[in-house]
Amino acid sequence: FPVTIYLGDPLTNIAELPYNEISKLENKDSVFVIIFSAEGHAYREFKQIIDRLINESGMIAKNICIHSSALSDSEDSPVHLIGTISNIVGHMVHYIDLNPEKNFDFVLDPTHHFVCLNRLHRWERAELVQMLFDRNLSMYGKISYATGTSDEVKIDKVRSVFKPVYRNLLPMTIDKQVVDYEAGFKMDNPGIKAALFNLVTESAYEHPDIETNPYNKSITAQHTAGITEKTLKTFITGQIPILVAPIGTVEASRKLGFDMYDDIVDHSYDQERNPRTRLTMIVDEVARLCSLYNIEDLGVLKKTLYARQAHNVQNMIRWKYNHSILIPRWVEYFKQLGVS
């Protein structure tokens, strides 16, 4: 049967969705709204829009689909989600040469266990970094924190969040005092590349009180599974990622075709619902790995990873601006709703 499809990008298009026009359409079974975003937004970020579509326009919830870089949605979402990494991978490849000889450096032996980069302040990043210092794990890695521009980082406010003993360490730098957005795509710093593990603090993470108050007004960032250039850089350099990210992000990465080095890292933290407990589990795993491997062991281990790094890079190439990968999912979505 004939269908009517509305496609909206609320983040870049200032025009509202035509709620009134949609409300006047009679056969709502044949009306679909696709909410598009290049960011990792899901149901809770678009809840106001979705509520209006359902309550004002009479839309059927299952006929609303979010198409974004979010890879999962909250359990209470009444709408559908089709997530993708094709755009972020394409953007990444635009900035970085995927030639493995330039990024997977066999000559460079590991000099430390992990690197943890935090250009901007987030509650979970502050908790993580302080836990690493509390447990004397910082001696095994290189950590940056609050190295963004003065417009992005209010350093006095950040210091107030940290324990007094650590405040004079801020901002924590590895190679430069200020790191802008474009620098986040560069991987030529030996202090970064000489680590075998990358403790990736992804862009998304749950609010600390999300279980008791899922609609907390202080939720300002994405908080469902999704990966960005932060994780993709580890695939290119051949580093082993440990993801400080929402529940299910590691599992979502596997489903996208990436090798997550499960024989080396215990990613059981990925299924922990409590975001604070998940941080503790992550730090426990960092401690285990730092205890298990000495620097010489890391060098031996690194020499076994070339084929796995090559696999992850090829998987990125497969996803680069490749929207056709999702055709089967779109076909299945519309088929379930009776559209053929």
Coordinates of N, CA and C in Angstrom, one line a residue, residues 208-216:
P208 N 25.0 9.1 36.6 CA 25.2 8.2 37.7 C 24.0 7.7 38.4
D209 N 22.9 8.5 38.3 CA 21.6 8.1 38.9 C 20.6 7.6 37.9
I210 N 21.0 7.1 36.8 CA 20.1 6.8 35.7 C 19.2 5.6 36.1
E211 N 19.6 4.7 37.0 CA 18.7 3.6 37.3 C 17.5 4.1 38.2
T212 N 17.8 5.1 39.0 CA 16.7 5.5 39.9 C 15.9 6.7 39.3
N213 N 16.6 7.4 38.4 CA 15.9 8.6 37.8 C 16.3 8.7 36.4
P214 N 15.7 7.9 35.5 CA 16.1 7.8 34.1 C 15.9 9.1 33.3
Y215 N 15.1 10.0 33.8 CA 14.8 11.2 33.1 C 15.4 12.4 33.9
N216 N 16.5 12.2 34.5 CA 17.2 13.3 35.3 C 17.5 14.4 34.3

